[in-house]
Amino acid sequence: AASGNAPGTAGTTAVSPNSDSTVSSSAVSHDAYDVVKVDDVTEYGARATLFRHKKTGAEVLSVEKDDENKVFGIVFRTPPTDSTGIPHILEHSVLCGSRKYTVKEPFTELMKSSLNTFLNAFTYPDRTCYPVASQNLKDFYNLVNVYLDAVFFPRAVTDPQVMAQEGWHYELDKEDDPLTRKGVVFNEMKGVYSQPDNIMGKVEMEALFPDNTYGVDSGGDPQVIPSLTFEQFKSFHQANYHPSNARVYFYGDDPVKERLDLLDSYLSEFEENKVDTTVGWQPLLKEPRKISGKFPSNSEEGKYMASVNWVVHDSPLKSEDKLAISILSHLLMGTSASVLRKALTDSGLGEQVLGGGFDDTLQQTVFNVGLKGLKGDEDAEKVENLVIDILSKLKDEGFPEKAVAASINTIEFRLREFNTGGFPKGLMLMLGALEEWIYGGDPLNGMRFEKDLASLKQRLKDGEPVFQNIIKSMLIDNTHRVTVSMAPDTQLEAKDQEEERKELDGIKSSMSADDVKKIVEETKLLKEAQAAEDPPEAV
């Protein structure tokens, strides 16, 4: 399973008209669920019903749509408190066998044998998503069964070998070998943290969010992952992977009652469990900050990087504000001719623009822009001054009418066209619904745009300086600004490797002879388990 970014880009998710669609005219009732809300999503010709599971409190969004490419997703809020990577490791681990599906890797078996049109999992900084899609009804419900059994009843919480394999473990083939660490996520994140852009992203997030979950890495920091224990791993699953913390989504032309029956067969095994997984708000900083960092490089010449970053709000935004921000982001950064992108490109300060402007993937929208390929650390201040100068000028003078019209047309076309790039439309609708739903908001807001677009156009027609006001309040007058400068270090990689080697040698030297023998035995058993074939009856 893959972690990190889901398909598509951050921003308002919307839908296109489809007059051929037919949906039922009234909500399906079910003894196990309360109907919270029923509404037509006219932009898409779909009927959406929000249910609440009576016994557990699980929220279920059932979208009826004349589309044979059916989609299911179950999503848990999983904000971590540290960078051990529990959400990421758990995302991998639950797909390594479960109560009903005892093969070692059901995910791999499904990739080979099912008729799926989508099968994956994503770890975000504050949630974990498990979506599947298929055009075949029997296959679709089989996929749903496998995923529900995986998330609620995984082998991983009873078998420590799963966390060892997917997360991290000490490895020793022979007693006199050097001690090493291995693990799927551990190795993956070592690769992630070897890339300059990713190291810079970590520094940016730590500086922007010093007081909430976004300041730690849900994917896992290789230096912190080895502090994760099996008990912590089990406890995190027990607390977070519970129906009371779930958002469940169905989409397509399958019968609503069958969806609800299948889901209830799993949910009914649980009682309601009120665990607080609310994502806290990062208070805005009172003054701007400057942060510097280093990254490994084989050359120091022309490799410096700098970015200017803001957290732009500390309370919920209205859906119309989000739409306006997405249009402003296109005005500033959307094309090579966009004013801020062009100014950075033409400045001669660096070789490549970093960042794409506003990003509303998480609860708090951030603005991020910069340059890589700078000549030295001192250029970071020049980048910051250039960004602020351009934004200040735009705040005062605004944008040419033609540029505003072009950006509005571009965003409106994307909303109406709803080109999902080969991904199931229902999947992209789910990701849009989650933008507010995961934080306790209305999931249908992420599926609509007509009312907000009409209102925004009218405000602009009436002469309201919408985009200038956003630049003023969210950027120029906003003191929650962090300027990050990153310098190449030709010694850093070797230094890190030496420190890791010294640490592991120290750990081994402090072990008793029995401890060393135990790791050799555990290494042997794990490799044997990995090499063992599944019994034919389990496949």
XYZ file of C-alpha atoms in Angstrom:
539
model
C 0.000 0.000 0.000
C 1.191 3.482 -0.771
C 1.322 6.322 1.704
C 1.440 10.074 1.301
C -0.493 12.108 -1.207
C -3.742 10.827 -2.608
C -4.418 11.172 -6.338
C -5.443 14.619 -7.476
C -4.438 18.015 -6.219
C -5.340 19.898 -3.086
C -8.219 22.310 -3.339
C -11.940 22.375 -3.818
C -13.233 19.105 -5.241
C -16.346 19.372 -7.365
C -18.479 17.697 -9.947
C -20.005 18.122 -13.391
C -23.651 18.158 -14.496
C -25.012 14.892 -15.808
C -28.653 15.049 -16.837
C -28.741 11.335 -17.690
C -28.276 10.284 -14.063
C -31.188 8.773 -12.187
C -31.287 8.424 -8.415
C -33.977 7.383 -6.000
C -36.294 10.116 -4.779
C -36.264 9.186 -1.103
C -33.722 7.994 1.419
C -33.392 4.285 2.149
C -34.104 3.585 5.802
C -32.343 0.890 7.807
C -32.936 -0.294 11.369
C -29.226 -0.053 12.230
C -28.819 3.566 11.119
C -30.301 7.007 11.676
C -30.673 9.244 8.618
C -28.838 12.510 9.376
C -29.282 14.238 6.036
C -30.516 13.555 2.496
C -29.728 15.845 -0.391
C -29.336 15.962 -4.156
C -25.925 17.019 -5.415
C -27.196 18.738 -8.556
C -23.698 19.400 -9.888
C -23.310 15.648 -10.261
C -26.855 14.304 -10.614
C -26.381 12.208 -7.478
C -28.330 11.572 -4.296
C -26.300 11.679 -1.077
C -27.503 10.348 2.264
C -25.556 10.794 5.486
C -26.255 8.006 7.976
C -25.177 7.543 11.571
C -24.757 4.000 12.817
C -26.929 3.746 15.927
C -24.754 1.369 17.926
C -21.295 2.846 17.269
C -21.821 6.391 15.987
C -19.946 5.658 12.729
C -20.783 8.198 10.010
C -21.664 6.785 6.590
C -21.994 8.823 3.390
C -23.951 6.850 0.799
C -23.868 8.394 -2.685
C -26.317 6.923 -5.231
C -25.168 7.506 -8.777
C -25.724 5.781 -12.106
C -22.053 4.827 -12.367
C -20.959 1.191 -12.517
C -17.476 2.087 -11.225
C -18.431 1.637 -7.571
C -16.237 3.081 -4.814
C -15.900 2.298 -1.120
C -13.661 3.966 1.415
C -13.187 3.825 5.152
C -11.251 6.656 6.749
C -9.995 7.106 10.316
C -8.732 10.292 11.923
C -5.189 9.352 13.006
C -3.325 12.463 14.234
C -0.004 11.335 15.724
C 1.731 12.879 18.729
C 5.249 11.905 17.617
C 7.258 10.954 14.531
C 7.411 7.198 15.176
C 5.304 6.760 12.033
C 2.532 4.738 13.712
C -0.173 5.825 11.204
C 2.030 4.898 8.236
C 3.228 1.586 9.710
C -0.334 0.665 10.658
C -1.552 1.478 7.144
C 0.926 -1.081 5.814
C 0.329 -3.600 8.586
C -3.462 -3.963 8.552
C -3.176 -5.193 4.968
C -1.021 -8.137 6.100
C -3.760 -10.604 6.967
C -6.868 -10.499 9.155
C -9.386 -12.609 11.042
C -11.245 -13.885 7.951
C -8.511 -13.436 5.353
C -5.513 -15.260 6.772
C -3.100 -14.998 3.842
C 0.038 -13.028 4.649
C -0.685 -10.276 2.144
C -4.341 -10.027 1.056
C -3.515 -6.736 -0.668
C -1.061 -8.482 -3.011
C -3.523 -11.312 -3.675
C -6.267 -8.819 -4.542
C -3.956 -6.937 -6.909
C -3.407 -10.218 -8.760
C -6.900 -11.700 -8.716
C -9.594 -9.040 -8.319
C -11.283 -6.922 -10.986
C -10.539 -3.733 -9.054
C -10.324 -0.372 -10.806
C -8.627 1.091 -7.735
C -7.025 -0.497 -4.672
C -4.765 1.396 -2.308
C -4.342 3.159 1.021
C -3.061 6.631 1.953
C -1.520 8.062 5.105
C -2.104 11.795 5.543
C -0.725 13.878 8.409
C -4.081 13.540 10.222
C -6.066 10.674 8.638
C -5.644 7.259 7.028
C -7.777 6.269 4.022
C -8.576 2.814 2.646
C -10.375 3.107 -0.739
C -11.328 0.415 -3.271
C -13.288 0.463 -6.535
C -14.677 -2.085 -8.971
C -17.240 -2.280 -11.778
C -18.236 -5.829 -10.830
C -20.719 -5.984 -7.928
C -19.557 -9.325 -6.485
C -15.920 -8.295 -6.756
C -16.726 -4.894 -5.221
C -18.344 -6.372 -2.127
C -15.494 -8.856 -1.795
C -13.031 -5.943 -1.775
C -15.156 -4.145 0.828
C -15.204 -7.256 3.025
C -11.434 -7.683 2.820
C -10.794 -4.038 3.719
C -13.312 -3.936 6.586
C -11.896 -7.135 8.090
C -8.373 -5.762 7.622
C -8.916 -2.458 9.423
C -11.014 -3.809 12.296
C -9.466 -7.244 12.875
C -5.864 -7.232 11.574
C -3.356 -9.953 12.349
C -0.912 -7.132 13.057
C -2.254 -6.427 16.570
C -1.688 -10.014 17.724
C 1.453 -10.921 15.778
C 4.518 -8.735 16.533
C 6.225 -10.049 13.387
C 3.973 -7.817 11.273
C 5.135 -4.601 12.943
C 8.696 -5.920 12.825
C 8.424 -6.500 9.090
C 6.465 -3.382 8.124
C 7.810 -0.989 10.753
C 11.244 -1.777 12.103
C 13.311 -4.513 13.730
C 16.895 -5.261 14.689
C 18.544 -7.724 12.339
C 21.420 -10.140 13.024
C 22.091 -13.221 10.901
C 25.051 -14.283 13.044
C 26.026 -13.341 16.592
C 29.257 -11.661 15.487
C 27.659 -9.645 12.642
C 27.178 -5.879 13.027
C 23.701 -5.027 14.325
C 21.432 -3.399 11.724
C 17.868 -2.095 11.531
C 15.411 -3.086 8.811
C 11.722 -2.597 8.049
C 9.574 -1.630 5.073
C 8.527 1.789 6.397
C 11.898 2.399 8.081
C 13.701 1.827 4.768
C 11.103 3.797 2.791
C 11.395 6.824 5.064
C 15.195 6.678 4.943
C 14.811 7.153 1.204
C 12.297 9.985 1.700
C 14.616 11.751 4.136
C 17.547 11.542 1.746
C 15.810 13.941 -0.681
C 16.528 17.676 -0.185
C 12.950 18.778 -0.963
C 11.542 16.365 1.638
C 14.043 17.469 4.283
C 13.047 21.064 3.586
C 9.368 20.133 3.854
C 9.996 18.632 7.293
C 11.744 21.803 8.469
C 8.879 23.929 7.103
C 6.151 21.900 8.822
C 7.985 21.812 12.159
C 8.386 25.587 12.049
C 4.835 26.321 10.853
C 3.135 23.964 13.314
C 5.140 23.915 16.555
C 2.072 23.233 18.712
C -0.089 20.665 16.910
C 0.037 17.314 15.122
C 1.253 18.754 11.808
C 4.636 19.498 13.392
C 5.411 15.761 13.610
C 5.678 13.290 10.720
C 2.865 10.740 10.392
C 5.036 8.916 7.843
C 7.825 8.467 10.379
C 11.261 9.975 10.929
C 13.944 7.251 10.565
C 15.661 8.577 13.688
C 12.433 8.248 15.707
C 10.788 5.136 14.201
C 13.001 2.738 16.247
C 11.504 4.083 19.487
C 8.104 2.609 18.542
C 7.064 -0.353 20.685
C 4.548 -3.068 19.890
C 2.394 -1.949 22.840
C 2.192 1.606 21.479
C 1.347 0.174 18.070
C -1.506 -1.965 19.435
C -2.875 0.877 21.563
C -2.962 3.273 18.616
C -4.976 0.777 16.582
C -7.371 0.115 19.435
C -8.007 3.828 19.997
C -8.195 5.034 16.397
C -9.371 2.107 14.254
C -12.806 1.983 15.805
C -16.190 2.594 14.132
C -16.803 5.580 16.411
C -13.774 7.261 14.765
C -14.658 6.178 11.206
C -16.026 7.969 8.166
C -17.371 5.392 5.695
C -18.169 6.166 2.065
C -20.067 4.317 -0.669
C -20.614 5.518 -4.234
C -22.145 4.064 -7.384
C -25.076 2.041 -8.649
C -25.130 -0.791 -6.093
C -28.201 -1.172 -3.830
C -28.028 1.081 -0.767
C -29.567 -1.533 1.528
C -26.879 -4.061 0.575
C -24.180 -1.492 1.346
C -25.657 -0.848 4.770
C -26.224 -4.527 5.547
C -22.636 -5.428 4.687
C -21.233 -2.566 6.742
C -23.480 -3.294 9.735
C -22.257 -6.897 9.834
C -18.890 -5.456 10.935
C -19.929 -2.366 12.884
C -22.431 -4.266 15.028
C -19.582 -6.170 16.679
C -18.543 -2.936 18.428
C -19.946 -0.598 21.059
C -19.637 3.183 20.828
C -16.246 4.380 22.028
C -15.783 8.115 22.473
C -12.094 8.727 21.758
C -11.043 12.319 21.082
C -9.094 12.389 17.815
C -9.879 16.050 17.124
C -7.091 17.866 15.298
C -6.120 20.896 17.392
C -5.681 24.312 15.826
C -2.221 25.854 15.595
C -2.469 29.385 17.061
C -1.004 31.998 14.719
C 2.471 33.211 15.639
C 2.831 36.797 16.842
C 5.945 37.477 14.778
C 7.706 36.040 11.687
C 10.506 33.516 12.108
C 13.599 32.547 10.153
C 14.750 28.918 10.221
C 17.793 27.295 8.622
C 18.602 23.677 7.909
C 21.000 21.403 6.056
C 20.667 18.537 3.607
C 23.191 15.997 2.266
C 24.762 16.850 -1.084
C 27.808 15.906 -3.105
C 28.302 19.545 -4.084
C 27.733 22.909 -2.414
C 27.801 25.041 -5.542
C 24.426 26.553 -6.500
C 22.421 24.111 -4.382
C 20.930 26.368 -1.693
C 17.143 26.599 -1.256
C 14.769 29.068 0.364
C 11.020 29.297 0.907
C 8.526 31.710 2.441
C 5.633 30.039 4.247
C 2.451 31.096 6.003
C -0.323 29.384 7.963
C -3.181 31.591 6.789
C -5.982 31.013 9.333
C -6.681 29.528 12.764
C -10.449 29.007 12.535
C -12.661 27.283 9.927
C -12.999 28.868 6.479
C -16.268 29.058 4.547
C -16.451 27.018 1.340
C -16.691 30.248 -0.699
C -13.463 31.489 0.897
C -11.765 28.235 -0.092
C -12.932 28.689 -3.680
C -11.624 32.263 -3.739
C -8.279 31.083 -2.363
C -8.003 28.407 -5.076
C -8.578 31.052 -7.762
C -6.054 33.395 -6.117
C -3.531 30.554 -6.009
C -3.938 30.136 -9.764
C -3.554 33.904 -10.288
C -0.298 33.874 -8.316
C 1.270 30.543 -9.257
C -0.923 28.549 -11.666
C 0.969 29.087 -14.921
C 4.425 30.218 -16.037
C 2.895 33.647 -16.721
C 1.269 33.947 -13.258
C 2.624 37.040 -11.578
C 4.413 35.584 -8.533
C 5.772 32.537 -10.349
C 7.030 34.712 -13.203
C 8.694 37.168 -10.801
C 10.553 34.341 -9.076
C 11.547 32.723 -12.371
C 12.760 36.014 -13.872
C 14.607 37.135 -10.734
C 17.775 35.215 -11.607
C 18.127 34.261 -7.935
C 17.577 30.538 -8.441
C 17.029 27.776 -10.963
C 13.582 26.398 -10.100
C 10.464 27.622 -8.334
C 9.418 25.719 -5.203
C 5.880 25.417 -3.869
C 2.563 26.056 -5.518
C 0.972 28.788 -3.419
C -2.029 27.875 -1.258
C -2.548 24.268 -0.137
C -5.763 23.364 1.706
C -5.174 19.622 2.111
C -5.150 19.913 5.913
C -7.325 21.669 8.494
C -5.243 24.844 8.224
C -4.398 26.166 4.771
C -0.761 27.031 4.169
C 0.931 29.193 1.561
C 4.336 28.037 0.366
C 6.637 29.444 -2.311
C 10.377 29.675 -2.893
C 13.377 28.886 -5.079
C 15.992 26.165 -5.329
C 19.400 26.492 -6.932
C 20.373 29.628 -5.002
C 24.036 30.608 -4.881
C 24.243 31.032 -1.113
C 22.457 31.377 2.227
C 22.318 35.152 1.877
C 19.924 34.769 -1.079
C 17.163 33.513 1.237
C 16.485 37.079 2.398
C 16.377 38.252 -1.220
C 13.738 35.595 -1.997
C 11.698 36.651 1.040
C 11.899 40.335 0.088
C 10.903 39.592 -3.510
C 7.859 37.542 -2.461
C 6.678 40.176 0.006
C 7.294 43.029 -2.463
C 5.243 41.328 -5.187
C 2.413 40.488 -2.774
C 2.418 44.029 -1.348
C 2.136 45.505 -4.818
C -0.738 43.152 -5.665
C -2.470 44.047 -2.408
C -2.401 47.706 -3.407
C -2.961 47.473 -7.161
C -4.840 44.205 -7.657
C -4.746 42.055 -10.791
C -5.609 42.930 -14.409
C -9.242 42.101 -15.186
C -8.195 39.751 -17.991
C -5.977 37.755 -15.626
C -8.792 37.433 -13.056
C -11.251 36.324 -15.753
C -8.760 33.772 -17.108
C -8.135 32.221 -13.688
C -11.843 32.070 -12.862
C -12.503 30.423 -16.220
C -9.718 27.884 -15.629
C -10.952 26.886 -12.171
C -14.589 26.824 -13.303
C -13.682 24.616 -16.261
C -11.884 22.176 -13.938
C -14.893 22.051 -11.639
C -17.366 21.430 -14.442
C -15.165 19.100 -16.489
C -14.271 17.022 -13.404
C -11.453 15.260 -15.231
C -10.190 12.700 -12.712
C -7.265 11.590 -14.834
C -8.156 7.910 -14.942
C -9.027 7.656 -11.247
C -12.635 6.679 -10.422
C -14.876 9.737 -10.154
C -16.332 8.389 -6.926
C -12.867 8.303 -5.374
C -12.219 11.950 -6.144
C -15.648 12.850 -4.751
C -14.758 11.011 -1.546
C -11.499 12.932 -1.167
C -13.415 16.177 -1.723
C -16.063 15.249 0.847
C -13.336 14.537 3.399
C -11.965 18.094 3.234
C -14.592 19.211 5.750
C -16.059 15.892 6.899
C -12.862 14.705 8.575
C -12.910 17.835 10.752
C -16.570 17.524 11.746
C -17.999 19.554 8.846
C -20.567 18.818 6.150
C -19.220 16.295 3.596
C -21.526 17.637 0.895
C -19.752 21.010 0.866
C -16.846 19.329 -0.908
C -19.162 18.140 -3.686
C -20.703 21.501 -4.547
C -19.529 24.688 -6.189
C -22.392 26.401 -8.084
C -23.685 28.600 -5.251
C -20.205 29.680 -4.118
C -19.060 30.372 -7.678
C -22.116 32.515 -8.455
C -21.715 34.467 -5.203
C -17.996 35.040 -5.753
C -18.571 36.257 -9.325
C -21.225 38.687 -8.077
C -18.932 40.094 -5.380
C -16.231 40.714 -7.982
C -18.765 42.274 -10.358
C -19.847 44.620 -7.541
C -16.264 45.828 -7.230
C -15.272 44.050 -4.023
C -11.454 43.612 -3.976
C -11.769 39.954 -2.950
C -8.261 38.835 -3.887
C -6.548 41.973 -2.567
C -8.326 41.484 0.752
C -7.133 37.862 0.984
C -3.537 38.886 0.217
C -3.736 41.598 2.886
C -5.316 39.576 5.682
C -3.833 36.131 5.064
C -0.351 37.069 3.846
C 0.912 40.657 4.199
C -0.666 41.429 7.605
C -0.292 37.842 8.843
C 2.667 37.451 11.220
C 2.552 33.640 11.096
C 5.285 33.622 8.477
C 8.340 31.365 8.406
C 11.251 31.859 6.005
C 13.287 28.676 5.612
C 16.797 28.522 4.157
C 18.457 25.202 3.382
C 22.173 24.712 2.790
C 23.936 21.716 1.183
C 26.393 19.816 3.376
C 28.873 17.480 1.692
C 29.769 15.841 5.030
C 26.257 15.291 6.379
C 25.485 11.891 4.847
C 28.752 10.354 6.009
C 28.305 11.928 9.452
C 24.766 10.551 9.800
C 25.884 7.076 8.729
C 28.778 7.152 11.190
C 26.485 8.230 14.043
C 23.995 5.477 13.226
C 26.788 2.888 13.121
C 28.134 4.079 16.493
C 24.633 3.991 17.989
C 23.974 0.430 16.780
C 27.414 -0.774 17.924
C 26.722 0.766 21.329
C 23.339 -0.934 21.548
C 24.850 -4.313 20.679
C 27.737 -3.938 23.107
C 25.266 -3.238 25.921
C 23.322 -6.442 25.184
C 23.822 -9.673 27.065
C 24.795 -12.828 25.183
C 21.194 -14.037 25.532
C 19.887 -10.756 24.055
C 22.104 -11.195 21.007
C 21.012 -14.825 20.580
C 17.372 -13.722 20.817
C 17.807 -11.207 17.971
C 19.545 -13.835 15.817
C 16.625 -16.195 16.461
C 14.011 -13.491 15.773
C 15.802 -12.586 12.540
C 15.737 -16.252 11.461
C 12.050 -16.677 12.342
C 11.020 -13.486 10.526
C 12.861 -14.494 7.360
C 11.308 -17.962 7.507
C 7.837 -16.456 7.908
C 8.441 -14.125 4.977
C 9.594 -17.008 2.780
C 6.771 -19.380 3.765
C 3.988 -20.026 1.259
C 0.355 -19.407 2.184
C -1.652 -22.638 2.498
C -3.789 -23.180 -0.648
C -7.051 -23.062 1.324
C -6.225 -19.552 2.633
C -5.759 -17.983 -0.799
